[in-house]
Tab-separated table of C-alpha atoms in Angstrom:
chain	number	residue	atom	x	y	z
A	59	MET	CA	14.019	-16.239	-0.039
A	60	THR	CA	11.601	-13.706	1.424
A	61	THR	CA	12.017	-10.079	0.369
A	62	PHE	CA	11.924	-7.615	3.272
A	63	GLY	CA	10.901	-4.099	2.311
A	64	TYR	CA	9.956	-0.791	3.885
A	65	PHE	CA	6.438	0.676	3.749
A	66	LEU	CA	6.468	4.457	3.229
A	67	ALA	CA	3.462	6.033	4.999
A	68	SER	CA	2.203	8.979	2.949
A	69	GLU	CA	-0.343	9.737	5.678
A	70	GLU	CA	2.379	10.590	8.206
A	71	HIS	CA	5.153	12.254	6.220
A	72	GLY	CA	5.729	14.946	3.630
A	73	PRO	CA	7.236	14.235	0.208
A	74	ASN	CA	10.858	15.130	0.968
A	75	GLU	CA	10.823	13.084	4.164
A	76	LEU	CA	9.416	10.082	2.289
A	77	VAL	CA	12.229	10.303	-0.255
A	78	ARG	CA	14.750	10.532	2.605
A	79	GLN	CA	13.225	7.460	4.244
A	80	ALA	CA	13.481	5.547	0.971
A	81	GLN	CA	17.197	6.338	0.891
A	82	LEU	CA	17.589	5.273	4.532
A	83	ALA	CA	15.719	2.043	3.781
A	84	GLU	CA	18.110	1.200	0.967
A	85	ARG	CA	21.170	1.928	3.120
A	86	SER	CA	19.738	-0.103	5.986
A	87	GLY	CA	19.343	-3.296	3.979
A	88	PHE	CA	15.689	-3.198	2.959
A	89	GLU	CA	15.218	-4.660	-0.507
A	90	ALA	CA	12.060	-2.961	-1.788
A	91	LEU	CA	9.494	-0.269	-1.040
A	92	TRP	CA	5.763	0.083	-0.675
A	93	ILE	CA	4.161	3.529	-0.671
A	94	SER	CA	0.581	4.390	0.277
A	95	ASP	CA	-1.589	6.472	-2.059
A	96	HIS	CA	-4.009	8.829	-0.276
A	97	TYR	CA	-5.767	12.138	-0.807
A	98	HIS	CA	-6.623	12.517	2.897
A	99	PRO	CA	-4.838	10.985	5.870
A	100	TRP	CA	-6.968	8.793	8.123
A	101	LEU	CA	-6.707	11.376	10.916
A	102	ASP	CA	-5.746	15.039	11.016
A	103	GLU	CA	-3.151	14.045	13.634
A	104	GLN	CA	-1.251	12.091	10.979
A	105	GLY	CA	-0.884	15.347	9.115
A	106	HIS	CA	0.144	14.563	5.517
A	107	SER	CA	-0.937	13.172	2.171
A	108	PRO	CA	1.366	14.165	-0.722
A	109	PHE	CA	0.672	13.226	-4.336
A	110	VAL	CA	2.163	9.766	-4.591
A	111	TRP	CA	3.303	9.994	-8.216
A	112	SER	CA	5.546	12.985	-7.511
A	113	VAL	CA	7.090	11.155	-4.558
A	114	ILE	CA	7.728	8.070	-6.696
A	115	GLY	CA	9.678	10.275	-9.100
A	116	GLY	CA	11.891	11.428	-6.236
A	117	VAL	CA	12.373	7.876	-5.001
A	118	ALA	CA	13.197	6.666	-8.521
A	119	ALA	CA	15.832	9.372	-8.918
A	120	THR	CA	17.588	8.661	-5.618
A	121	THR	CA	17.357	4.899	-4.958
A	122	ARG	CA	17.570	1.629	-6.873
A	123	LEU	CA	14.840	-0.148	-4.913
A	124	PRO	CA	11.688	-1.593	-6.490
A	125	VAL	CA	8.587	0.479	-5.658
A	126	THR	CA	4.965	-0.667	-5.361
A	127	THR	CA	1.907	1.477	-4.665
A	128	ALA	CA	0.058	-0.036	-1.722
A	129	VAL	CA	-2.416	0.669	-3.007
A	130	THR	CA	-3.783	2.900	-5.767
A	131	CYS	CA	-7.514	3.009	-6.503
A	132	PRO	CA	-7.946	3.530	-10.293
A	133	LEU	CA	-11.731	3.806	-10.092
A	134	VAL	CA	-13.196	7.208	-9.203
A	135	ARG	CA	-10.773	9.967	-8.172
A	136	ILE	CA	-8.469	9.332	-11.149
A	137	HIS	CA	-9.531	7.654	-14.397
A	138	PRO	CA	-7.676	4.394	-15.150
A	139	ALA	CA	-6.324	5.872	-18.406
A	140	VAL	CA	-4.520	8.520	-16.351
A	141	ILE	CA	-3.280	5.969	-13.816
A	142	ALA	CA	-1.985	3.924	-16.772
A	143	GLN	CA	0.108	6.902	-17.881
A	144	ALA	CA	1.391	7.557	-14.345
A	145	ALA	CA	2.333	3.903	-13.859
A	146	ALA	CA	4.015	3.667	-17.267
A	147	THR	CA	6.102	6.754	-16.527
A	148	SER	CA	7.037	5.413	-13.084
A	149	ALA	CA	8.064	2.082	-14.597
A	150	ALA	CA	10.177	3.892	-17.197
A	151	MET	CA	11.851	6.078	-14.537
A	152	THR	CA	12.653	3.096	-12.321
A	153	GLU	CA	13.853	1.068	-15.315
A	154	GLY	CA	11.318	-1.661	-14.662
A	155	ARG	CA	11.386	-1.570	-10.850
A	156	PHE	CA	7.836	-0.244	-10.459
A	157	ARG	CA	4.753	-2.324	-9.698
A	158	LEU	CA	1.229	-0.976	-9.617
A	159	GLY	CA	-0.632	-2.114	-6.527
A	160	VAL	CA	-4.383	-1.591	-6.931
A	161	GLY	CA	-7.483	-1.973	-4.814
A	162	THR	CA	-11.120	-0.926	-4.605
A	163	GLY	CA	-10.280	2.063	-2.438
A	164	GLU	CA	-11.909	4.069	0.321
A	165	ALA	CA	-14.470	6.859	0.231
A	166	LEU	CA	-11.986	8.854	2.353
A	167	ASN	CA	-9.927	9.483	-0.785
A	168	GLU	CA	-12.302	8.862	-3.660
A	169	HIS	CA	-15.375	10.960	-2.774
A	170	ILE	CA	-13.589	14.277	-3.407
A	171	THR	CA	-14.734	14.671	-7.033
A	172	GLY	CA	-18.390	14.497	-5.978
A	173	SER	CA	-19.039	11.086	-7.504
A	174	VAL	CA	-21.306	8.582	-5.805
A	175	TRP	CA	-19.277	6.008	-3.876
A	176	PRO	CA	-20.270	2.633	-5.361
A	177	PRO	CA	-20.998	-0.484	-3.289
A	178	ALA	CA	-18.264	-3.087	-2.895
A	179	GLU	CA	-19.498	-5.488	-5.587
A	180	GLU	CA	-19.684	-2.705	-8.169
A	181	ARG	CA	-16.203	-1.498	-7.229
A	182	LEU	CA	-14.831	-4.966	-7.936
A	183	GLU	CA	-16.450	-4.832	-11.400
A	184	MET	CA	-14.944	-1.381	-11.944
A	185	LEU	CA	-11.507	-2.565	-10.884
A	186	GLU	CA	-11.585	-5.488	-13.298
A	187	GLU	CA	-12.487	-3.152	-16.156
A	188	ALA	CA	-9.892	-0.568	-15.044
A	189	VAL	CA	-7.161	-3.229	-15.166
A	190	GLU	CA	-8.307	-4.168	-18.677
A	191	VAL	CA	-8.099	-0.520	-19.792
A	192	MET	CA	-4.621	-0.014	-18.337
A	193	ARG	CA	-3.208	-3.158	-19.901
A	194	LYS	CA	-4.575	-2.152	-23.310
A	195	LEU	CA	-2.868	1.232	-23.048
A	196	TRP	CA	0.439	-0.322	-21.980
A	197	GLN	CA	0.603	-2.072	-25.348
A	198	GLY	CA	1.275	1.314	-26.963
A	199	ASP	CA	-1.644	1.117	-29.373
A	200	LEU	CA	-4.388	3.666	-30.014
A	201	VAL	CA	-7.161	2.647	-27.618
A	202	THR	CA	-10.864	3.319	-27.775
A	203	HIS	CA	-12.854	1.601	-25.045
A	204	ARG	CA	-16.592	1.578	-24.397
A	205	GLY	CA	-17.217	-0.408	-21.254
A	206	ALA	CA	-19.819	-0.670	-18.510
A	207	HIS	CA	-17.955	1.832	-16.321
A	208	TYR	CA	-15.288	3.594	-18.416
A	209	ARG	CA	-14.880	5.353	-21.734
A	210	VAL	CA	-11.549	5.907	-23.463
A	211	ASP	CA	-11.486	7.895	-26.695
A	212	THR	CA	-8.537	7.351	-29.071
A	213	ALA	CA	-5.853	7.424	-26.360
A	214	ARG	CA	-2.264	6.311	-26.797
A	215	LEU	CA	0.636	6.242	-24.350
A	216	TYR	CA	3.912	7.324	-25.942
A	217	THR	CA	6.277	6.927	-22.969
A	218	LEU	CA	6.356	3.255	-22.050
A	219	PRO	CA	8.736	0.980	-20.125
A	220	ASP	CA	10.352	-1.982	-21.847
A	221	GLN	CA	7.800	-4.247	-20.143
A	222	PRO	CA	4.373	-3.313	-18.738
A	223	PRO	CA	4.421	-2.928	-14.940
A	224	PRO	CA	3.070	-5.908	-13.019
A	225	ILE	CA	-0.256	-5.334	-11.283
A	226	TYR	CA	-0.645	-6.473	-7.694
A	227	MET	CA	-4.129	-6.400	-6.164
A	228	SER	CA	-5.131	-6.086	-2.536
A	229	GLY	CA	-7.876	-8.266	-1.141
A	230	PHE	CA	-9.302	-8.949	2.314
A	231	GLY	CA	-12.448	-10.929	1.562
A	232	ALA	CA	-13.005	-14.016	-0.554
A	233	LYS	CA	-14.480	-12.187	-3.574
A	234	SER	CA	-11.630	-9.702	-3.870
A	235	VAL	CA	-8.957	-12.360	-3.319
A	236	GLU	CA	-10.522	-14.574	-5.991
A	237	LEU	CA	-10.535	-11.639	-8.411
A	238	ALA	CA	-6.892	-10.936	-7.580
A	239	GLY	CA	-6.024	-14.539	-8.387
A	240	ARG	CA	-7.791	-14.240	-11.725
A	241	ILE	CA	-6.589	-10.845	-13.009
A	242	ALA	CA	-3.516	-9.746	-11.025
A	243	ASP	CA	0.184	-10.566	-11.206
A	244	GLY	CA	0.506	-10.587	-7.413
A	245	TYR	CA	-1.482	-10.324	-4.177
A	246	ILE	CA	-1.338	-7.666	-1.437
A	247	SER	CA	-2.609	-7.913	2.136
A	248	THR	CA	-2.009	-6.260	5.506
A	249	GLY	CA	-2.572	-9.306	7.682
A	250	PRO	CA	-0.774	-12.685	7.955
A	251	ALA	CA	-3.769	-14.689	6.708
A	252	ALA	CA	-2.503	-17.963	5.259
A	253	GLU	CA	-5.990	-18.897	4.076
A	254	MET	CA	-6.140	-15.821	1.849
A	255	VAL	CA	-2.755	-16.567	0.303
A	256	GLU	CA	-3.951	-20.100	-0.360
A	257	LEU	CA	-7.199	-18.817	-1.896
A	258	PHE	CA	-5.253	-16.425	-4.137
A	259	HIS	CA	-3.112	-19.298	-5.405
A	260	LYS	CA	-6.148	-21.546	-5.945
A	261	SER	CA	-8.005	-18.799	-7.835
A	262	GLY	CA	-5.431	-18.458	-10.599
A	263	GLY	CA	-2.497	-17.002	-8.681
A	264	GLU	CA	-0.439	-20.178	-8.466
A	265	GLY	CA	3.229	-19.270	-8.773
A	266	LYS	CA	2.501	-15.541	-8.389
A	267	PRO	CA	3.931	-13.566	-5.450
A	268	ALA	CA	2.035	-12.561	-2.323
A	269	ALA	CA	3.110	-9.420	-0.467
A	270	GLY	CA	2.097	-8.507	3.077
A	271	GLY	CA	2.568	-5.384	5.145
A	272	LEU	CA	2.493	-4.488	8.831
A	273	LYS	CA	3.015	-1.473	11.046
A	274	VAL	CA	5.474	-1.478	13.931
A	275	CYS	CA	6.676	1.080	16.443
A	276	TYR	CA	10.267	0.950	17.602
A	277	ALA	CA	10.996	3.080	20.670
A	278	PRO	CA	13.380	2.735	23.622
A	279	ASP	CA	10.346	2.023	25.793
A	280	GLU	CA	7.404	-0.245	24.922
A	281	ALA	CA	4.874	1.961	26.701
A	282	GLN	CA	6.053	4.961	24.692
A	283	ALA	CA	5.650	2.971	21.471
A	284	ARG	CA	2.124	1.881	22.351
A	285	ALA	CA	1.145	5.464	23.158
A	286	THR	CA	2.515	6.604	19.795
A	287	ILE	CA	0.424	4.017	17.964
A	288	HIS	CA	-2.673	5.004	19.911
A	289	ARG	CA	-2.105	8.663	19.013
A	290	LEU	CA	-1.323	8.199	15.309
A	291	TRP	CA	-2.982	4.933	14.254
A	292	PRO	CA	-5.959	4.191	16.520
A	293	THR	CA	-7.727	3.355	13.259
A	294	GLN	CA	-6.016	-0.047	13.462
A	295	GLY	CA	-8.584	-0.880	16.131
A	296	ILE	CA	-11.627	0.057	14.016
A	297	LYS	CA	-13.367	-3.042	12.702
A	298	GLY	CA	-15.777	-3.687	9.854
A	299	GLU	CA	-16.517	-1.664	6.721
A	300	ALA	CA	-15.995	1.830	8.150
A	301	ALA	CA	-12.579	2.147	6.488
A	302	GLN	CA	-14.203	1.853	3.059
A	303	LEU	CA	-17.282	3.992	3.698
A	304	LEU	CA	-16.446	7.056	5.824
A	305	PRO	CA	-15.505	10.192	3.839
A	306	LEU	CA	-13.549	12.432	6.245
A	307	PRO	CA	-10.728	12.188	8.801
A	308	ARG	CA	-13.008	13.638	11.487
A	309	HIS	CA	-15.321	10.640	11.122
A	310	PHE	CA	-12.411	8.319	11.851
A	311	GLU	CA	-11.416	10.535	14.772
A	312	GLN	CA	-14.908	10.141	16.217
A	313	LEU	CA	-14.724	6.351	15.952
A	314	ALA	CA	-11.151	6.317	17.257
A	315	GLU	CA	-12.311	7.848	20.542
A	316	MET	CA	-13.754	4.423	21.337
A	317	VAL	CA	-10.548	2.528	20.516
A	318	THR	CA	-8.385	1.582	23.487
A	319	GLU	CA	-4.602	1.590	23.415
A	320	GLU	CA	-4.657	-2.201	23.521
A	321	GLU	CA	-6.973	-2.385	20.500
A	322	ALA	CA	-4.876	0.115	18.542
A	323	ALA	CA	-1.508	-1.501	19.253
A	324	GLY	CA	-2.583	-5.121	19.506
A	325	SER	CA	-1.484	-6.108	16.000
A	326	SER	CA	1.772	-4.113	15.963
A	327	PRO	CA	5.086	-5.111	17.542
A	328	CYS	CA	6.181	-2.358	19.927
A	329	GLY	CA	9.325	-1.321	21.728
A	330	PRO	CA	13.027	-2.215	21.682
A	331	ASP	CA	13.003	-6.051	21.792
A	332	PRO	CA	14.089	-7.320	18.344
A	333	GLU	CA	12.549	-10.729	18.959
A	334	VAL	CA	9.104	-9.169	19.304
A	335	HIS	CA	9.491	-7.605	15.850
A	336	VAL	CA	10.972	-10.765	14.325
A	337	GLU	CA	8.127	-12.907	15.650
A	338	ALA	CA	5.482	-10.633	14.106
A	339	ILE	CA	7.234	-10.567	10.739
A	340	ARG	CA	7.781	-14.327	10.694
A	341	LYS	CA	4.015	-14.836	10.913
A	342	TYR	CA	3.814	-13.396	7.389
A	343	VAL	CA	6.619	-15.633	6.146
A	344	GLU	CA	4.945	-18.690	7.668
A	345	ALA	CA	1.609	-17.658	6.088
A	346	GLY	CA	3.222	-17.902	2.652
A	347	PHE	CA	4.046	-14.291	1.842
A	348	ASP	CA	6.997	-13.884	-0.509
A	349	GLU	CA	7.479	-10.203	0.375
A	350	VAL	CA	6.968	-8.475	3.745
A	351	TYR	CA	6.904	-4.687	4.158
A	352	ILE	CA	7.375	-2.956	7.508
A	353	SER	CA	6.242	0.588	8.353
A	354	GLN	CA	7.538	2.476	11.384
A	355	ILE	CA	4.832	4.497	13.116
A	356	GLY	CA	5.886	7.909	14.370
A	357	PRO	CA	8.690	10.409	13.826
A	358	ASP	CA	11.639	8.380	15.110
A	359	GLN	CA	12.616	7.021	11.706
A	360	ASP	CA	16.405	7.218	12.023
A	361	ALA	CA	16.463	5.146	15.215
A	362	PHE	CA	14.113	2.616	13.598
A	363	PHE	CA	16.377	2.102	10.593
A	364	SER	CA	19.427	1.655	12.818
A	365	PHE	CA	17.519	-0.844	14.972
A	366	TYR	CA	16.301	-2.890	12.008
A	367	SER	CA	19.659	-2.777	10.241
A	368	GLU	CA	21.555	-3.981	13.305
A	369	GLU	CA	19.050	-6.112	15.216
A	370	VAL	CA	16.042	-7.242	13.173
A	371	LEU	CA	16.963	-7.839	9.524
A	372	PRO	CA	20.046	-9.969	10.410
A	373	ARG	CA	17.817	-12.205	12.558
A	374	LEU	CA	15.286	-12.598	9.758
A	375	ARG	CA	17.982	-13.601	7.289
């Protein structure tokens, strides 16, 4: 059976609102949570970017849903030894319901410490080593590590969950998906690409879960929903490597001026027709995803949860 979860958008909402949405998701019949991990939002218009680990603590204290970061970059902004501690604490607080989603990140969030933003191939090497470091620390032993990219000096984690948190890895190209199959416990994507799920399984991920996420916009009127997407997430229409390379929200705003409403909303189900939403979600199920996470764009969260609870989730099940 496919798990249907809710995707908490840290770029759009403050910490208390995210915790409230997690509670609404649980009451509405969603079975799990994703939460994005950013330092900056994509656009100033989105308006938020709280520290994800504090929010996870609030979610852990007020819901019983599994939580996955989608995704954390343990490469530059925060050392993997510190991410290992944060993830271990989150797993302990959720009593084993936390999963660490990781990826190679974006300059938008990672450039803030003044470090050089590495090229994609080097970031994949860094991620593989970061995963190695975190798994060593989760064993509870005293760890000293001298690697190509990271140093750890006699570090030990004292607060640990009963079992180490699973690591899910995002991947959009062949190299990253192959690495995910080799080193991760699960795969994360934001598109219904069956070929990538198949590649993950062939690369060592056979029998491991694949999780996909999409953005939607419920509104009483489809045109209103499309306008909301174009205002808040025109970045969905930006192609290529810009998402990994640009350092500031204003750079994305400049590119977004060239994105039409159709390009921004083209991949997102819009409006009040439940079948439109169901059809988009089923594409992920048919592509082989075991978990599908849905994020509502815009401020009308309460109406969204009522709509999905009454009209969409029953159809999917």
